[in-house]
């Protein structure tokens, strides 16, 4: 498989290519997966996001990746690291981790498995000083995952984003430093 970035026990995390926006649209762009993320995206929005992450990999050596289940070869998620780029965020430019898992693979430990390897990669290979993660109070699975990764709640970084519904506001943040991550190992 080309462009493997990370490998875990059950998953391969590979760089995205031009054909992945269509695959993401089919497998991950569902009302359930996108419930707390502003809803289902238009194909052109996914293409723009993928173009951005390919440019990020070329420029900075990191971005979001496709998660492939080793046992089946199926695409099961999209996760990785990017810069905080929400125009309302007080910490634009910080390194941000994020994740989506296709709904028929939820609660199998895939997000945790993938993100442990992404966080380790961010600190040991890319050398970032700290990581942020953004979600909303209603996205319980997501902030519980942040807590399971050892991240701490950062109320000082919360912000409102008018492009999200009232139920998905404010955006709340968690963060972790390299020292905090090492302490969890
Ligand atoms: C959030 C999401 C990625 C979790 O993926 P997952 O592979 O099911 O998560 P895991 O099985 O690895 O679970 C890891 C931990 O996350 C938490 N968690 C995940 N889903 C949860 C849920 N529905 N309710 C409560 N806690 C949950 C738990 O702490 C869990 O640990 P545990 O199993 O020991 O209790 C998945 O639900 C998803 O894709 N949601 C839609 C997309 C999204 O909102 N992404 C986040 C953007 S901020």
Short mmCIF file of N, CA, C and O in Angstrom, two decimals, residues 37-86:
data_model
loop_
_atom_site.label_atom_id
_atom_site.label_comp_id
_atom_site.label_asym_id
_atom_site.label_seq_id
_atom_site.Cartn_x
_atom_site.Cartn_y
_atom_site.Cartn_z
N UNK A 37 -20.63 17.87 13.34
CA UNK A 37 -19.59 18.51 12.53
C UNK A 37 -20.19 19.38 11.44
O UNK A 37 -19.62 19.52 10.36
N UNK A 38 -21.39 19.91 11.72
CA UNK A 38 -22.02 20.80 10.75
C UNK A 38 -22.82 20.06 9.69
O UNK A 38 -23.23 20.67 8.70
N UNK A 39 -23.03 18.75 9.87
CA UNK A 39 -23.83 17.98 8.93
C UNK A 39 -23.04 17.48 7.74
O UNK A 39 -21.83 17.75 7.61
N UNK A 40 -23.75 16.75 6.89
CA UNK A 40 -23.13 16.16 5.70
C UNK A 40 -22.54 17.25 4.81
O UNK A 40 -23.14 18.30 4.63
N UNK A 41 -21.34 16.99 4.30
CA UNK A 41 -20.66 17.99 3.46
C UNK A 41 -20.97 17.75 1.97
O UNK A 41 -21.23 16.62 1.56
N UNK A 42 -20.87 18.81 1.20
CA UNK A 42 -20.98 18.69 -0.26
C UNK A 42 -19.68 18.08 -0.78
O UNK A 42 -18.61 18.32 -0.19
N UNK A 43 -19.75 17.32 -1.90
CA UNK A 43 -18.52 16.73 -2.46
C UNK A 43 -17.40 17.76 -2.66
O UNK A 43 -16.23 17.49 -2.35
N UNK A 44 -17.75 18.96 -3.11
CA UNK A 44 -16.69 19.96 -3.35
C UNK A 44 -16.02 20.40 -2.04
O UNK A 44 -14.84 20.74 -2.01
N UNK A 45 -16.78 20.34 -0.93
CA UNK A 45 -16.19 20.71 0.37
C UNK A 45 -15.17 19.65 0.81
O UNK A 45 -14.12 19.97 1.35
N UNK A 46 -15.52 18.37 0.56
CA UNK A 46 -14.57 17.29 0.91
C UNK A 46 -13.33 17.39 0.02
O UNK A 46 -12.20 17.22 0.50
N UNK A 47 -13.54 17.69 -1.26
CA UNK A 47 -12.39 17.82 -2.16
C UNK A 47 -11.47 18.95 -1.70
O UNK A 47 -10.25 18.81 -1.72
N UNK A 48 -12.08 20.05 -1.26
CA UNK A 48 -11.26 21.18 -0.79
C UNK A 48 -10.48 20.81 0.46
O UNK A 48 -9.30 21.15 0.61
N UNK A 49 -11.14 20.08 1.38
CA UNK A 49 -10.45 19.65 2.60
C UNK A 49 -9.29 18.72 2.27
O UNK A 49 -8.20 18.82 2.84
N UNK A 50 -9.52 17.81 1.35
CA UNK A 50 -8.46 16.87 0.99
C UNK A 50 -7.31 17.59 0.29
O UNK A 50 -6.14 17.28 0.53
N UNK A 51 -7.63 18.57 -0.56
CA UNK A 51 -6.56 19.33 -1.22
C UNK A 51 -5.72 20.05 -0.16
O UNK A 51 -4.49 20.09 -0.24
N UNK A 52 -6.39 20.55 0.87
CA UNK A 52 -5.71 21.26 1.94
C UNK A 52 -4.78 20.32 2.70
O UNK A 52 -3.65 20.66 3.04
N UNK A 53 -5.27 19.10 2.99
CA UNK A 53 -4.43 18.19 3.77
C UNK A 53 -3.27 17.66 2.93
O UNK A 53 -2.17 17.46 3.43
N UNK A 54 -3.49 17.48 1.62
CA UNK A 54 -2.36 17.05 0.77
C UNK A 54 -1.30 18.15 0.73
O UNK A 54 -0.10 17.87 0.78
N UNK A 55 -1.75 19.40 0.68
CA UNK A 55 -0.80 20.52 0.69
C UNK A 55 -0.07 20.59 2.03
O UNK A 55 1.13 20.87 2.08
N UNK A 56 -0.80 20.28 3.12
CA UNK A 56 -0.19 20.30 4.45
C UNK A 56 0.91 19.24 4.56
O UNK A 56 2.00 19.50 5.08
N UNK A 57 0.62 18.04 4.03
CA UNK A 57 1.64 16.99 4.06
C UNK A 57 2.87 17.43 3.26
O UNK A 57 4.01 17.21 3.69
N UNK A 58 2.64 18.02 2.10
CA UNK A 58 3.76 18.43 1.25
C UNK A 58 4.58 19.54 1.92
O UNK A 58 5.81 19.56 1.86
N UNK A 59 3.89 20.44 2.62
CA UNK A 59 4.56 21.60 3.19
C UNK A 59 5.14 21.32 4.57
O UNK A 59 6.27 21.73 4.87
N UNK A 60 4.37 20.58 5.42
CA UNK A 60 4.77 20.46 6.83
C UNK A 60 5.02 19.03 7.27
O UNK A 60 5.46 18.79 8.39
N UNK A 61 4.68 18.05 6.40
CA UNK A 61 4.93 16.65 6.76
C UNK A 61 3.86 16.01 7.61
O UNK A 61 4.08 14.94 8.17
N UNK A 62 2.71 16.67 7.76
CA UNK A 62 1.60 16.06 8.48
C UNK A 62 0.28 16.52 7.90
O UNK A 62 0.21 17.50 7.16
N UNK A 63 -0.77 15.80 8.29
CA UNK A 63 -2.11 16.12 7.82
C UNK A 63 -3.06 15.05 8.31
O UNK A 63 -2.72 14.26 9.20
N UNK A 64 -4.24 15.02 7.73
CA UNK A 64 -5.19 13.95 8.04
C UNK A 64 -4.91 12.78 7.11
O UNK A 64 -4.43 12.96 5.99
N UNK A 65 -5.20 11.58 7.59
CA UNK A 65 -4.92 10.34 6.84
C UNK A 65 -6.18 9.51 6.73
O UNK A 65 -7.15 9.74 7.44
N UNK A 66 -6.14 8.52 5.85
CA UNK A 66 -7.22 7.54 5.76
C UNK A 66 -6.82 6.35 6.63
O UNK A 66 -5.66 5.92 6.63
N UNK A 67 -7.81 5.83 7.36
CA UNK A 67 -7.58 4.67 8.24
C UNK A 67 -8.11 3.43 7.53
O UNK A 67 -9.29 3.37 7.18
N UNK A 68 -7.24 2.46 7.34
CA UNK A 68 -7.62 1.24 6.64
C UNK A 68 -7.54 0.07 7.62
O UNK A 68 -6.55 -0.09 8.34
N UNK A 69 -8.62 -0.71 7.66
CA UNK A 69 -8.67 -1.89 8.54
C UNK A 69 -7.85 -3.00 7.90
O UNK A 69 -8.15 -3.44 6.78
N UNK A 70 -6.84 -3.45 8.62
CA UNK A 70 -5.94 -4.45 8.03
C UNK A 70 -6.68 -5.74 7.66
O UNK A 70 -6.43 -6.34 6.62
N UNK A 71 -7.61 -6.17 8.51
CA UNK A 71 -8.23 -7.48 8.30
C UNK A 71 -9.11 -7.53 7.05
O UNK A 71 -9.27 -8.58 6.45
N UNK A 72 -9.67 -6.37 6.67
CA UNK A 72 -10.59 -6.35 5.52
C UNK A 72 -10.10 -5.51 4.35
O UNK A 72 -10.58 -5.66 3.23
N UNK A 73 -9.16 -4.60 4.62
CA UNK A 73 -8.73 -3.65 3.59
C UNK A 73 -9.70 -2.49 3.42
O UNK A 73 -9.53 -1.63 2.57
N UNK A 74 -10.75 -2.46 4.28
CA UNK A 74 -11.76 -1.40 4.16
C UNK A 74 -11.27 -0.08 4.75
O UNK A 74 -10.58 -0.07 5.77
N UNK A 75 -11.74 1.01 4.14
CA UNK A 75 -11.55 2.31 4.75
C UNK A 75 -12.50 2.41 5.94
O UNK A 75 -13.70 2.15 5.79
N UNK A 76 -11.97 2.73 7.12
CA UNK A 76 -12.84 2.79 8.31
C UNK A 76 -12.78 4.14 9.02
O UNK A 76 -13.50 4.34 10.00
N UNK A 77 -11.95 5.05 8.55
CA UNK A 77 -11.90 6.32 9.25
C UNK A 77 -10.98 7.33 8.58
O UNK A 77 -10.32 7.03 7.57
N UNK A 78 -10.98 8.51 9.18
CA UNK A 78 -10.19 9.64 8.68
C UNK A 78 -9.72 10.37 9.93
O UNK A 78 -10.55 10.75 10.78
N UNK A 79 -8.43 10.51 10.10
CA UNK A 79 -7.93 11.11 11.34
C UNK A 79 -6.51 11.63 11.11
O UNK A 79 -5.85 11.24 10.15
N UNK A 80 -6.07 12.48 12.01
CA UNK A 80 -4.71 12.96 11.89
C UNK A 80 -4.50 14.28 12.60
O UNK A 80 -5.16 14.56 13.61
N UNK A 81 -3.61 15.06 12.04
CA UNK A 81 -3.23 16.33 12.67
C UNK A 81 -3.19 17.43 11.62
O UNK A 81 -2.73 17.21 10.50
N UNK A 82 -3.69 18.59 12.00
CA UNK A 82 -3.63 19.76 11.13
C UNK A 82 -3.39 20.98 12.01
O UNK A 82 -3.28 20.84 13.23
N UNK A 83 -3.31 22.13 11.42
CA UNK A 83 -3.25 23.37 12.19
C UNK A 83 -4.66 23.81 12.55
O UNK A 83 -5.58 23.65 11.74
N UNK A 84 -4.86 24.37 13.74
CA UNK A 84 -6.15 24.96 14.07
C UNK A 84 -6.40 26.09 13.07
O UNK A 84 -5.60 27.03 12.96
N UNK A 85 -7.50 25.93 12.29
CA UNK A 85 -7.74 26.94 11.25
C UNK A 85 -9.12 27.58 11.35
O UNK A 85 -9.53 28.32 10.47
N UNK A 86 -9.85 27.29 12.45
CA UNK A 86 -11.14 27.95 12.62
C UNK A 86 -10.90 29.43 12.90
O UNK A 86 -10.15 29.79 13.81
#
